[in-house]
PDB file of C-alpha atoms in Angstrom:
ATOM      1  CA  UNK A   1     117.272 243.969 -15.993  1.00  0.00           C
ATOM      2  CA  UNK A   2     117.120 246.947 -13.457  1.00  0.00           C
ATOM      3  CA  UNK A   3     114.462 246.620 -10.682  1.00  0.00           C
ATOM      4  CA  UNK A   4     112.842 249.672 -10.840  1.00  0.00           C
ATOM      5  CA  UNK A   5     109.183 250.455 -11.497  1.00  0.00           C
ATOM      6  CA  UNK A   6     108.637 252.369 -14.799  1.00  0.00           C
ATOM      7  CA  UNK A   7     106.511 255.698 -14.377  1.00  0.00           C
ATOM      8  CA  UNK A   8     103.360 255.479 -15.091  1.00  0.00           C
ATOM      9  CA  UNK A   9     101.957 256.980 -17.920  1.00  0.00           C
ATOM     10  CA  UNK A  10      99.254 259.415 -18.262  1.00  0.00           C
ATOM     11  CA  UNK A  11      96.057 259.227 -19.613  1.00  0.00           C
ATOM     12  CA  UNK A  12      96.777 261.692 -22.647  1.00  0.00           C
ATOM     13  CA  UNK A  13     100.154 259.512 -23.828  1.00  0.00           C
ATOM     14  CA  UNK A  14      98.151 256.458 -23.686  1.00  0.00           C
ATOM     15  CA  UNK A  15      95.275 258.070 -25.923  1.00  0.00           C
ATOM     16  CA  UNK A  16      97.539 259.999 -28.981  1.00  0.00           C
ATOM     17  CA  UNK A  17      94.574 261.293 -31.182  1.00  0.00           C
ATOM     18  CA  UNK A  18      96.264 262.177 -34.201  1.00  0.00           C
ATOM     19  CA  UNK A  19      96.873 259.609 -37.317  1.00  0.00           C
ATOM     20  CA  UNK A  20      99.880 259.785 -38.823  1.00  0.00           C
ATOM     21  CA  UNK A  21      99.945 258.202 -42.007  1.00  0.00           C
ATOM     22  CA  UNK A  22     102.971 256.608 -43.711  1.00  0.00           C
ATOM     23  CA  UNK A  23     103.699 255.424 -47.345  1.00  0.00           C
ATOM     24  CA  UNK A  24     104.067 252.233 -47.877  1.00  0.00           C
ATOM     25  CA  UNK A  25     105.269 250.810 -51.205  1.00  0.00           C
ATOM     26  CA  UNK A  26     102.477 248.555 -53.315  1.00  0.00           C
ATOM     27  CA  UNK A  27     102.483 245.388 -55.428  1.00  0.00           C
ATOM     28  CA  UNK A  28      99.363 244.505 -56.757  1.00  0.00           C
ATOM     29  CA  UNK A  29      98.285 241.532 -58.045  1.00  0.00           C
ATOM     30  CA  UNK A  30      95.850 240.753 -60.536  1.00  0.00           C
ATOM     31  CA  UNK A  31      93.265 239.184 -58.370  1.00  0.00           C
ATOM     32  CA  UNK A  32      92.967 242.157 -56.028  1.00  0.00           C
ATOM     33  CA  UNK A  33      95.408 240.530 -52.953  1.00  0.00           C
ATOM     34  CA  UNK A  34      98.249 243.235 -52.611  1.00  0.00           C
ATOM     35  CA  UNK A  35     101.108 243.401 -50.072  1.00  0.00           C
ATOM     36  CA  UNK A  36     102.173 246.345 -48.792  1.00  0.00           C
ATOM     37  CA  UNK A  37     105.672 245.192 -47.419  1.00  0.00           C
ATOM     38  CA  UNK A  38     106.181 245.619 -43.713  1.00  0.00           C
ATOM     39  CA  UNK A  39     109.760 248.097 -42.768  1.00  0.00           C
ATOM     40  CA  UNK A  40     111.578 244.796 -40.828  1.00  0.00           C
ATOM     41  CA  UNK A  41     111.285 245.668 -37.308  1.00  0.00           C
ATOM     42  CA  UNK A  42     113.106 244.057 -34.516  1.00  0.00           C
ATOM     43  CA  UNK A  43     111.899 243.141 -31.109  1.00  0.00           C
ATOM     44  CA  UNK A  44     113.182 240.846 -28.252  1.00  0.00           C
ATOM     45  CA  UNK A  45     115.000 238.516 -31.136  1.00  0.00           C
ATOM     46  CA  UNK A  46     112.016 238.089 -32.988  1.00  0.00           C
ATOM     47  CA  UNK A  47     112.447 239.519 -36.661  1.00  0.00           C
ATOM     48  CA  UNK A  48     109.394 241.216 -38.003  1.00  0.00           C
ATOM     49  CA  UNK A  49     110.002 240.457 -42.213  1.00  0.00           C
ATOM     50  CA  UNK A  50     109.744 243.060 -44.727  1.00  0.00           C
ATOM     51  CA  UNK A  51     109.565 242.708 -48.503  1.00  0.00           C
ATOM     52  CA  UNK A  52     110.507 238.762 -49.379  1.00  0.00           C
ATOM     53  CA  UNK A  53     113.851 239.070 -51.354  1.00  0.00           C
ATOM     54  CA  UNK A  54     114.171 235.732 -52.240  1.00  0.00           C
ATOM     55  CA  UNK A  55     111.337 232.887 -53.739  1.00  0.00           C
ATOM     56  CA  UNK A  56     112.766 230.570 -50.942  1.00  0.00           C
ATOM     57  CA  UNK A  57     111.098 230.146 -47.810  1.00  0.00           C
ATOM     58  CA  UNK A  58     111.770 228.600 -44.844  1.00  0.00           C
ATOM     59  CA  UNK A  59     110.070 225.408 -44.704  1.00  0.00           C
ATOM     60  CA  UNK A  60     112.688 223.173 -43.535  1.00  0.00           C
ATOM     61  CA  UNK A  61     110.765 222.265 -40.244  1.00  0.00           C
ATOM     62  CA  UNK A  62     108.128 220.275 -42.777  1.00  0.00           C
ATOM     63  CA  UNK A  63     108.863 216.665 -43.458  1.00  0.00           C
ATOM     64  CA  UNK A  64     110.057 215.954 -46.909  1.00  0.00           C
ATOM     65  CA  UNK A  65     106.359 214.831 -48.546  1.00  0.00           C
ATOM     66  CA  UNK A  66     105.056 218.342 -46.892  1.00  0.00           C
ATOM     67  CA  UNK A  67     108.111 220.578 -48.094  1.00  0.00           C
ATOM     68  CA  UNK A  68     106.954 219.085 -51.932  1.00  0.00           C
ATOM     69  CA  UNK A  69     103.755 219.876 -51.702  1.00  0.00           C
ATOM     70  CA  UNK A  70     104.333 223.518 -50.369  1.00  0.00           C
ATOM     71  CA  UNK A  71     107.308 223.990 -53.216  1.00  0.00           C
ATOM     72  CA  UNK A  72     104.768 222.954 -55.910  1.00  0.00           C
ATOM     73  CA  UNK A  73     101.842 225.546 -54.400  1.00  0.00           C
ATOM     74  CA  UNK A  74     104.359 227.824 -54.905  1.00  0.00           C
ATOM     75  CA  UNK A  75     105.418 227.515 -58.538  1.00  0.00           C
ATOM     76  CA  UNK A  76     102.502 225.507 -60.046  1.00  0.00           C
ATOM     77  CA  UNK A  77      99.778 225.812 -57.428  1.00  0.00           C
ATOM     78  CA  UNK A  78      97.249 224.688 -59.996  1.00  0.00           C
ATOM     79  CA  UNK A  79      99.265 221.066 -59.337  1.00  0.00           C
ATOM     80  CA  UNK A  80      97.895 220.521 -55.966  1.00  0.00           C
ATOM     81  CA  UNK A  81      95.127 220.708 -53.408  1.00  0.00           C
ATOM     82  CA  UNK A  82      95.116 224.137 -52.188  1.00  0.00           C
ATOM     83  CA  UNK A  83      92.501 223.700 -49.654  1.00  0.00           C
ATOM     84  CA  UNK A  84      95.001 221.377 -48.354  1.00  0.00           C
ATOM     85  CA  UNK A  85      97.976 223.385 -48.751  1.00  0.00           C
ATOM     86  CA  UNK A  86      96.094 226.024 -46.642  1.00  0.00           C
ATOM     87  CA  UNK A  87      95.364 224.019 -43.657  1.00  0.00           C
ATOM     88  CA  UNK A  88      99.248 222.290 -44.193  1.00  0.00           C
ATOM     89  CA  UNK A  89      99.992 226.188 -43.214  1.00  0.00           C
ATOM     90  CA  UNK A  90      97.750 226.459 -40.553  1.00  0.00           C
ATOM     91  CA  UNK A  91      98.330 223.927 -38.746  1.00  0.00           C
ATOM     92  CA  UNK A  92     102.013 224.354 -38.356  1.00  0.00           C
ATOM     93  CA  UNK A  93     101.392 227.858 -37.965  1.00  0.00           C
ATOM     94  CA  UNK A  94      99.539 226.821 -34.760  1.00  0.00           C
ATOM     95  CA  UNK A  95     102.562 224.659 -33.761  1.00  0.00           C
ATOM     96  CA  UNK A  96     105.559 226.731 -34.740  1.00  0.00           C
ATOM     97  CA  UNK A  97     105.413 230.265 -33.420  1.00  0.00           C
ATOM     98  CA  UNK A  98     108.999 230.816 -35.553  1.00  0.00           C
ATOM     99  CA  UNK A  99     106.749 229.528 -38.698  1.00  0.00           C
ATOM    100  CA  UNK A 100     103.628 231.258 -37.872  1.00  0.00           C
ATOM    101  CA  UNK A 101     105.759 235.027 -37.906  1.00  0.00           C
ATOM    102  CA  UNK A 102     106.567 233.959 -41.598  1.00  0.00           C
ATOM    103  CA  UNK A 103     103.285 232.199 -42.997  1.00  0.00           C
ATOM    104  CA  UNK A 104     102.160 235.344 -44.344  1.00  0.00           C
ATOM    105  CA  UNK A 105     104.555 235.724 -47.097  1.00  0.00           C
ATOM    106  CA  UNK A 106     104.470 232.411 -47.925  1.00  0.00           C
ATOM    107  CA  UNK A 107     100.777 232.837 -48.048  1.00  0.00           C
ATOM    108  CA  UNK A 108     101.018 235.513 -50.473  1.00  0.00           C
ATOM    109  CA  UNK A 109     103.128 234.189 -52.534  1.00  0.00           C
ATOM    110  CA  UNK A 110     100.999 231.299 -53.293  1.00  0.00           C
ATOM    111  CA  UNK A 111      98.039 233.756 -53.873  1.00  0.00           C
ATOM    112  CA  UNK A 112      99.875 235.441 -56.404  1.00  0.00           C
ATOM    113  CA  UNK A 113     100.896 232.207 -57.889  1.00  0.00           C
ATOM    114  CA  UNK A 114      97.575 230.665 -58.073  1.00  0.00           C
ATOM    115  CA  UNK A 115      95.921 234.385 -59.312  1.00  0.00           C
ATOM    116  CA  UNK A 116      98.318 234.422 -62.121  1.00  0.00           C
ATOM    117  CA  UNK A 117      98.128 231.153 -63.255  1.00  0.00           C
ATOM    118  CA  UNK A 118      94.457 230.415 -63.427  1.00  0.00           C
ATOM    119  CA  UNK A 119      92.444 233.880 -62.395  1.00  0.00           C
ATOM    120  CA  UNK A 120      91.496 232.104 -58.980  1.00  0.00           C
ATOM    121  CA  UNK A 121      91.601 232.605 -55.486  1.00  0.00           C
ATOM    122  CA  UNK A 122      90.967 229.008 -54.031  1.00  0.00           C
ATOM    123  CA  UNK A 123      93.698 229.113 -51.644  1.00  0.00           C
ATOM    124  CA  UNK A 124      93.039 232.559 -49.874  1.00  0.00           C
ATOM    125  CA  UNK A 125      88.962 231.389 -49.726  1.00  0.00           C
ATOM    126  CA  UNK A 126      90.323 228.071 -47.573  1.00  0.00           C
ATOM    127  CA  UNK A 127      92.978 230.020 -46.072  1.00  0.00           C
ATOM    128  CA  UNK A 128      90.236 232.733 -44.558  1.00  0.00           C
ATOM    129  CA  UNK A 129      87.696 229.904 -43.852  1.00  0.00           C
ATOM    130  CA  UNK A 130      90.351 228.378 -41.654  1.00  0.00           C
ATOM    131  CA  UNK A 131      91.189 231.318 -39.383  1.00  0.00           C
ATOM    132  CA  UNK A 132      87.535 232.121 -39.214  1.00  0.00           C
ATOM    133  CA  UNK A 133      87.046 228.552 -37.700  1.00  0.00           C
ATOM    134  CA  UNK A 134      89.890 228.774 -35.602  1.00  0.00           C
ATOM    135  CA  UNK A 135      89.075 232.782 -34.522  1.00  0.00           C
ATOM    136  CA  UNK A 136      85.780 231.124 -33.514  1.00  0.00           C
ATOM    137  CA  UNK A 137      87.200 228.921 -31.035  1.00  0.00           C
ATOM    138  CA  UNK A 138      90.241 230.650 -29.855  1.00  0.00           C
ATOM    139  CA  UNK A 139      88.857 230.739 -26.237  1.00  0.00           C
ATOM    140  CA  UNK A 140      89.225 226.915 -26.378  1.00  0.00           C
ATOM    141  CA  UNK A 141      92.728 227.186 -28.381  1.00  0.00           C
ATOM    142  CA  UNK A 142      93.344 229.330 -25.390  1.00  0.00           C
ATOM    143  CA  UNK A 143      92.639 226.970 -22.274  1.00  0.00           C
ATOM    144  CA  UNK A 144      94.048 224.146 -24.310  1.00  0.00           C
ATOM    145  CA  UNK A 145      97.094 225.523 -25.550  1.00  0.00           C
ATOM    146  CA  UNK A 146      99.009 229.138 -24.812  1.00  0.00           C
ATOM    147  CA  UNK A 147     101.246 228.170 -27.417  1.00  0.00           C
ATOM    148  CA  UNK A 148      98.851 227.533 -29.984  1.00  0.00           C
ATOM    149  CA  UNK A 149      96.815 230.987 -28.556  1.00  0.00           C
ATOM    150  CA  UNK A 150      99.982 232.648 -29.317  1.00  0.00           C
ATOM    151  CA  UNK A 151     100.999 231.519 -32.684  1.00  0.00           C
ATOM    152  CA  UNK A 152      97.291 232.257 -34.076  1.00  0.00           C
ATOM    153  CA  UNK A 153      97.439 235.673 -32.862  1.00  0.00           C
ATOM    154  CA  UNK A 154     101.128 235.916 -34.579  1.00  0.00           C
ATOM    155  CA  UNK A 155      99.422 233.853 -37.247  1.00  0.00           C
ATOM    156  CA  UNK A 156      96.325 236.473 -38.054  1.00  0.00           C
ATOM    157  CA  UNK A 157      98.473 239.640 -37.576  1.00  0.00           C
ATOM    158  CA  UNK A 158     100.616 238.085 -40.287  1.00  0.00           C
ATOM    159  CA  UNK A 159      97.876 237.553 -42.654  1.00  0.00           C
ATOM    160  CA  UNK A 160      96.634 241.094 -41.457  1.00  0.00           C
ATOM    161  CA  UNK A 161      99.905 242.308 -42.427  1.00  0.00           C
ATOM    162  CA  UNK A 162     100.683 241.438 -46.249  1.00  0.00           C
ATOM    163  CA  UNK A 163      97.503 240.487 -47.991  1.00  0.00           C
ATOM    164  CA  UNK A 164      95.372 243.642 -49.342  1.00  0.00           C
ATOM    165  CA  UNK A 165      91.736 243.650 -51.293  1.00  0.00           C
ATOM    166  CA  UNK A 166      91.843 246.734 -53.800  1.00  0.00           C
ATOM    167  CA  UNK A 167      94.361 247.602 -51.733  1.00  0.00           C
ATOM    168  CA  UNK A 168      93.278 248.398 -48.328  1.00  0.00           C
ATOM    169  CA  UNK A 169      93.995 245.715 -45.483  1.00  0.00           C
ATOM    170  CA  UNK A 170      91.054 243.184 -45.608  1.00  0.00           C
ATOM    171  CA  UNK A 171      88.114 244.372 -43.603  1.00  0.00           C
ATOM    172  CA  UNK A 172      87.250 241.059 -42.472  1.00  0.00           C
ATOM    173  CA  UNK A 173      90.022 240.800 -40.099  1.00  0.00           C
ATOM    174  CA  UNK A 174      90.419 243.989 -38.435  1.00  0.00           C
ATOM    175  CA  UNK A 175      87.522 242.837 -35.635  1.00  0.00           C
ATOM    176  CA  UNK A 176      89.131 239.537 -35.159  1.00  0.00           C
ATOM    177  CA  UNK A 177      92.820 240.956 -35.101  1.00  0.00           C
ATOM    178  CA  UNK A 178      91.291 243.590 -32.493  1.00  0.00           C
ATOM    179  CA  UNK A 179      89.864 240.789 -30.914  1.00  0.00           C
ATOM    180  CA  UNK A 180      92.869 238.951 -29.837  1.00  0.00           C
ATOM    181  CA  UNK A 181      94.842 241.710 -28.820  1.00  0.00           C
ATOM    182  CA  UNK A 182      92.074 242.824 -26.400  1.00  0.00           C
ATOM    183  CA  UNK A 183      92.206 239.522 -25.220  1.00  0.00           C
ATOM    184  CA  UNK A 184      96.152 239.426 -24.760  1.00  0.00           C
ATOM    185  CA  UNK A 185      95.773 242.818 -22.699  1.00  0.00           C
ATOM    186  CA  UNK A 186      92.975 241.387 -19.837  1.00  0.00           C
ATOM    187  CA  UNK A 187      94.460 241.176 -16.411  1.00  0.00           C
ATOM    188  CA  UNK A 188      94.610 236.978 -16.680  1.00  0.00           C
ATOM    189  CA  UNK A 189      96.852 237.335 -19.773  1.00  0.00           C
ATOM    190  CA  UNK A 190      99.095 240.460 -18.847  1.00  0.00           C
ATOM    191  CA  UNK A 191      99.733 238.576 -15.320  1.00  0.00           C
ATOM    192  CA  UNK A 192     100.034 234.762 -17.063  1.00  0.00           C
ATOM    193  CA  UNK A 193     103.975 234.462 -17.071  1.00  0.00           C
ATOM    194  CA  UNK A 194     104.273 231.331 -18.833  1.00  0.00           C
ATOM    195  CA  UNK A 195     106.474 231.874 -21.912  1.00  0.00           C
ATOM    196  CA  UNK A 196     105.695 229.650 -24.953  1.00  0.00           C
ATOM    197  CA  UNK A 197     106.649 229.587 -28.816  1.00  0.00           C
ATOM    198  CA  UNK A 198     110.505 227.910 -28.724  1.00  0.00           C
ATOM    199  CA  UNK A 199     111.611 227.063 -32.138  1.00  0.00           C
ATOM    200  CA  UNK A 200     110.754 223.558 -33.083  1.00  0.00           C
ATOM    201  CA  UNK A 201     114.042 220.970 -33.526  1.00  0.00           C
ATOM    202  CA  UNK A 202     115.825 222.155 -36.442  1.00  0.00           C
ATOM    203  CA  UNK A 203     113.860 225.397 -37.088  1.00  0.00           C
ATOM    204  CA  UNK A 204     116.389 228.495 -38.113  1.00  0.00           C
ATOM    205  CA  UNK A 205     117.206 231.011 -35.552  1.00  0.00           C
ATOM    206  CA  UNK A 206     117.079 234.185 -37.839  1.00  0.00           C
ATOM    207  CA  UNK A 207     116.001 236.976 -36.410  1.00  0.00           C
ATOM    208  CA  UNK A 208     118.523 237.131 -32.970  1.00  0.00           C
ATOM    209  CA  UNK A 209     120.363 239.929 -33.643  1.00  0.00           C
ATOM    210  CA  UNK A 210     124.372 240.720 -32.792  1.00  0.00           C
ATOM    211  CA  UNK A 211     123.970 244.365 -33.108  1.00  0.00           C
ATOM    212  CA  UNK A 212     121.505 245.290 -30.431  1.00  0.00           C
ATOM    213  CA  UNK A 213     121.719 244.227 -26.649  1.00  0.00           C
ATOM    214  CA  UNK A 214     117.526 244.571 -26.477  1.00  0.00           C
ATOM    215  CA  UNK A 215     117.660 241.518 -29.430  1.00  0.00           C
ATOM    216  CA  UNK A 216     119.890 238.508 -27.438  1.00  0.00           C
ATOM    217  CA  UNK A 217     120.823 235.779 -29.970  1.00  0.00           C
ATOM    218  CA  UNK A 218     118.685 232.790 -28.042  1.00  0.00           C
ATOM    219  CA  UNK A 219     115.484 230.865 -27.963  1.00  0.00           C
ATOM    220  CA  UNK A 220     112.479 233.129 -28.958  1.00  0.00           C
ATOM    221  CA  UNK A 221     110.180 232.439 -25.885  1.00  0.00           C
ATOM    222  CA  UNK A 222     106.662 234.671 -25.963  1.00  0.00           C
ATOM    223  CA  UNK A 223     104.287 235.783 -23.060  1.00  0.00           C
ATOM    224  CA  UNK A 224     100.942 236.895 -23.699  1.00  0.00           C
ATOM    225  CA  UNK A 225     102.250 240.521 -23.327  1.00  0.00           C
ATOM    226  CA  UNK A 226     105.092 239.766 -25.381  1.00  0.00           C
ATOM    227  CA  UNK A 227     103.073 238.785 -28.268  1.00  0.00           C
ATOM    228  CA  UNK A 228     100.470 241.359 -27.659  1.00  0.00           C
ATOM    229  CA  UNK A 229     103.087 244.524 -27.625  1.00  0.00           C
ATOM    230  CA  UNK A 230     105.113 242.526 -31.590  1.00  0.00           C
ATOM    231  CA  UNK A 231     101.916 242.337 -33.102  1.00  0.00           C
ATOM    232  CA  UNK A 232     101.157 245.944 -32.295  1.00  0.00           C
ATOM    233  CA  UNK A 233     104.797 247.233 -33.552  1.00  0.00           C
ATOM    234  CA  UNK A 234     103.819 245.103 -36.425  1.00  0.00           C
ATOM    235  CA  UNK A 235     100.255 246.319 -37.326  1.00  0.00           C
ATOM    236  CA  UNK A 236      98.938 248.561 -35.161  1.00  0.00           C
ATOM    237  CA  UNK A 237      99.436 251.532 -37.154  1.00  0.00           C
ATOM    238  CA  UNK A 238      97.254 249.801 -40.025  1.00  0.00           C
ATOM    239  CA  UNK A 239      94.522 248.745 -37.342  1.00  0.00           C
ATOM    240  CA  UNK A 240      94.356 252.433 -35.726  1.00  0.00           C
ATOM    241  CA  UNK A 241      93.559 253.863 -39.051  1.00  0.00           C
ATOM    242  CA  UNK A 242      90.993 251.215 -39.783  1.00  0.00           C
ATOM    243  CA  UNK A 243      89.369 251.677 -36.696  1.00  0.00           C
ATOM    244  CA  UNK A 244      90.590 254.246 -34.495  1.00  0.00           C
ATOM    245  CA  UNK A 245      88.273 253.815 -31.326  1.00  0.00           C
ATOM    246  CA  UNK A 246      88.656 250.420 -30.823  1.00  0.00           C
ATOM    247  CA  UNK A 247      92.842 251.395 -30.809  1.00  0.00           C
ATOM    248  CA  UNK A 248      91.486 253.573 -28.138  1.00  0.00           C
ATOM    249  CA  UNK A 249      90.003 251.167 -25.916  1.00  0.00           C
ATOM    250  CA  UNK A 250      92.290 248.843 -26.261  1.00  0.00           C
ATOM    251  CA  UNK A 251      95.020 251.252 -25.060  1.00  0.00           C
ATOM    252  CA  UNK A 252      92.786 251.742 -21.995  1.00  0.00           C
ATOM    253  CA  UNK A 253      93.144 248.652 -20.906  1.00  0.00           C
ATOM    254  CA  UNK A 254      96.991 248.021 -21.888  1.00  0.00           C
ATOM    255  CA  UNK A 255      97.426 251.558 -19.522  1.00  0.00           C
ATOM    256  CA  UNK A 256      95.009 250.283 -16.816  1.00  0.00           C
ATOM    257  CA  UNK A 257      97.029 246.599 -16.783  1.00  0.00           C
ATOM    258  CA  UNK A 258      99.983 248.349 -16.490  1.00  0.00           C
ATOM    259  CA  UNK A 259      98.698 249.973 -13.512  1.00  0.00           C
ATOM    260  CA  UNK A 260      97.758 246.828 -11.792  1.00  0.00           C
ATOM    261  CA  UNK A 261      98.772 246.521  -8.261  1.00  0.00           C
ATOM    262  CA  UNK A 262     100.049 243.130  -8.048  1.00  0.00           C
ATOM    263  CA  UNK A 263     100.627 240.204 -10.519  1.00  0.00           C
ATOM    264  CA  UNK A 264     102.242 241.683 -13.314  1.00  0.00           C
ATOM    265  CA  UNK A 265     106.256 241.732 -13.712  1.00  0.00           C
ATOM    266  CA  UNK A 266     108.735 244.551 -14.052  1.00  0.00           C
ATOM    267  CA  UNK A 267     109.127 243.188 -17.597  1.00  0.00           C
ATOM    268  CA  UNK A 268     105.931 243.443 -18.387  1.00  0.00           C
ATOM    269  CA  UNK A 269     105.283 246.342 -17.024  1.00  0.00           C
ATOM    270  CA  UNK A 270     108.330 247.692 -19.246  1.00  0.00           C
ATOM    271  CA  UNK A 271     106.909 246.194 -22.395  1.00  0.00           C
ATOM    272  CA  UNK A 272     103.261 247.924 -21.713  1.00  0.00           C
ATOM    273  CA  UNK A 273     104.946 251.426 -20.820  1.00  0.00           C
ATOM    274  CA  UNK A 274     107.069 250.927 -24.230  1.00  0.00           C
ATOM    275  CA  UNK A 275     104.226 250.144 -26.500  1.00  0.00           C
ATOM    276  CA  UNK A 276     102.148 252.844 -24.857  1.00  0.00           C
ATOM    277  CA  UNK A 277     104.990 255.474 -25.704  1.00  0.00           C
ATOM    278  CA  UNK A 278     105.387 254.090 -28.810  1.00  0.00           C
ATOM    279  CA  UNK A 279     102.184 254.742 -29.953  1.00  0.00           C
ATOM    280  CA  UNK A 280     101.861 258.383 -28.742  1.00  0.00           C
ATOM    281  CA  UNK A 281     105.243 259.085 -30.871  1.00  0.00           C
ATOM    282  CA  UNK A 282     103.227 258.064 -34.199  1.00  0.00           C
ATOM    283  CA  UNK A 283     103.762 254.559 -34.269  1.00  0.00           C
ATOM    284  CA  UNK A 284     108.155 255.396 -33.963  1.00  0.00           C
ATOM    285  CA  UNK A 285     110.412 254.564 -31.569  1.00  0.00           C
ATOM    286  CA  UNK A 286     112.392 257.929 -30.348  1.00  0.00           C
ATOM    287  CA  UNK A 287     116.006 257.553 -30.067  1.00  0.00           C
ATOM    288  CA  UNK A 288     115.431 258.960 -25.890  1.00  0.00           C
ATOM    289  CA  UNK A 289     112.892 255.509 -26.227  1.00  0.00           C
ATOM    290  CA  UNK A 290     115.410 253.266 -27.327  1.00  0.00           C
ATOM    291  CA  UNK A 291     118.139 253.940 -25.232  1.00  0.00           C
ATOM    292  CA  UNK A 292     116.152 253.482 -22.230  1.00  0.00           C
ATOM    293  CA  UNK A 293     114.043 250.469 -23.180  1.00  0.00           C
ATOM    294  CA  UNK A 294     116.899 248.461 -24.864  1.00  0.00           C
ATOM    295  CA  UNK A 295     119.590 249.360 -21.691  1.00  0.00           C
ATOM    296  CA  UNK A 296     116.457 248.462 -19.622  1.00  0.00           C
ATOM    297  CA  UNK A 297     115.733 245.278 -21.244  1.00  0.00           C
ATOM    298  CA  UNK A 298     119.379 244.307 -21.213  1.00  0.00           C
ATOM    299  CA  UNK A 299     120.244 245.233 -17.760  1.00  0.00           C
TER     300      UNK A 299
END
């Protein structure tokens, strides 16, 4: 990667004003969960999923008692403990950053499942009360594992991501989605350069890409600012139109970290001057953008 110090951005591309909307195909459901599929996006080998094209998921990294149970939430969720199935999830979200960017359709799919079938939403209920519970003590999550910090924040922008009420993104999670990212951009996490979030032992690798020098076919690894500028390719568009002033402030800080004098790296300081561009372009990534960031990145 080339050694020199991105320029600093000013205060007006770090604070776009105008909202941008984009359309975004819908499938409904009959309990009032949507998804709005995600365009795939691409970002340091991590693989952003769009709409699911296939009923198989990847849940190889379960054991083979686990991999039932999930199989059977999906096509007769009525079969099986849901609450259970929910916290199954969870916790390997928690464990398994490569999981935890994939839950969410998973997730959905057994929503839909369990809405058609019997009219009920057991599984999002226990699926919600869980993140609430672990949103609640993510400061602890935080000093006792990065790597389980990390794959919640993956984990709720997920959730964040595909499942809709009357569809709109659930209201619920916007504060606790803003939440976490504000906490990924303070000075202690922008500096922190301990990466985390390897696949587990057998876990597929999908997602490196051949095509693209800025996507290098090897071991997902994830900073704090690494997972704080995905999640924002991934949903901040939704969040700024949900609540445009806190998408202000929190791109006050992510410009005033990447003015910090000491502490924070040349990548990161890349990443931060990338997301803040991105942003001011209406959520897009310019072609001027990419050449520069992915020859950057690759150098």
């Amino acid at each position: 990667m080339s050694s020199r110090r991105p320029a600093a951005p000013d205060a007006g591309c770090a604070l776009p004003g105008a909202e941008r909307p984009r359309a975004r195909a819908r499938a409904t459901g009959p309990a009032g969960a949507v998804l709005i599929p995600s365009p795939v996006k691409s970002y340091r080998g991590w693989l952003v999923m769009g709409e699911p094209s296939r009923e198989e998921y990847k849940i190889q990294s379960f054991d083979a008692e686990t991999q039932q149970l999930l199989k059977t939430a999906l096509k007769d969720p009525g079969a099986v403990d849901l609450e259970k199935v929910a916290n199954v999830i969870v916790d390997h979200s928690l464990q398994d950053c490569v999981f935890s960017k994939e839950a969410g359709r998973m997730c959905y799919a057994i929503i839909q499942a369990e809405s058609k079938q019997a009219g009920q939403s057991v599984f999002r209920r226990g699926l919600l009360n869980r993140l609430q519970q672990e949103y609640q003590a993510r400061e602890q999550l935080r000093a006792r594992s990065l790597q389980g910090w990390v794959c919640y924040v993956t984990f709720i922008c997920n959730i964040f991501d595909y499942l809709r009420v009357n569809n709109m993104p659930m209201m619920a999670l916007v504060n606790p989605v803003y939440d976490c990212l504000f906490r990924l951009a303070q000075p202690d996490s922008l500096s922190k350069e301990e990466e985390v979030g390897g696949p587990s032992p057998g876990t597929s690798t999908e997602g490196c890409r051949m095509d693209s020098p800025a996507q290098p076919c090897v071991s997902p690894l994830l900073t704090e600012v690494d997972c704080l500028v995905l999640q924002l390719h991934r949903v901040g568009e939704q969040l700024e139109k949900m609540n445009g002033q806190r998408m202000d402030e929190l791109f006050v800080l992510i410009r005033d970290g990447f003015l910090l004098p000491t502490g924070l790296s040349s990548l990161a300081q890349l990443l931060l001057l990338e997301i803040i561009e991105f942003r001011a372009a209406g959520w897009k990534t310019t072609p001027a953008a990419h050449k520069y960031y992915y020859s950057e990145v690759s150098d």
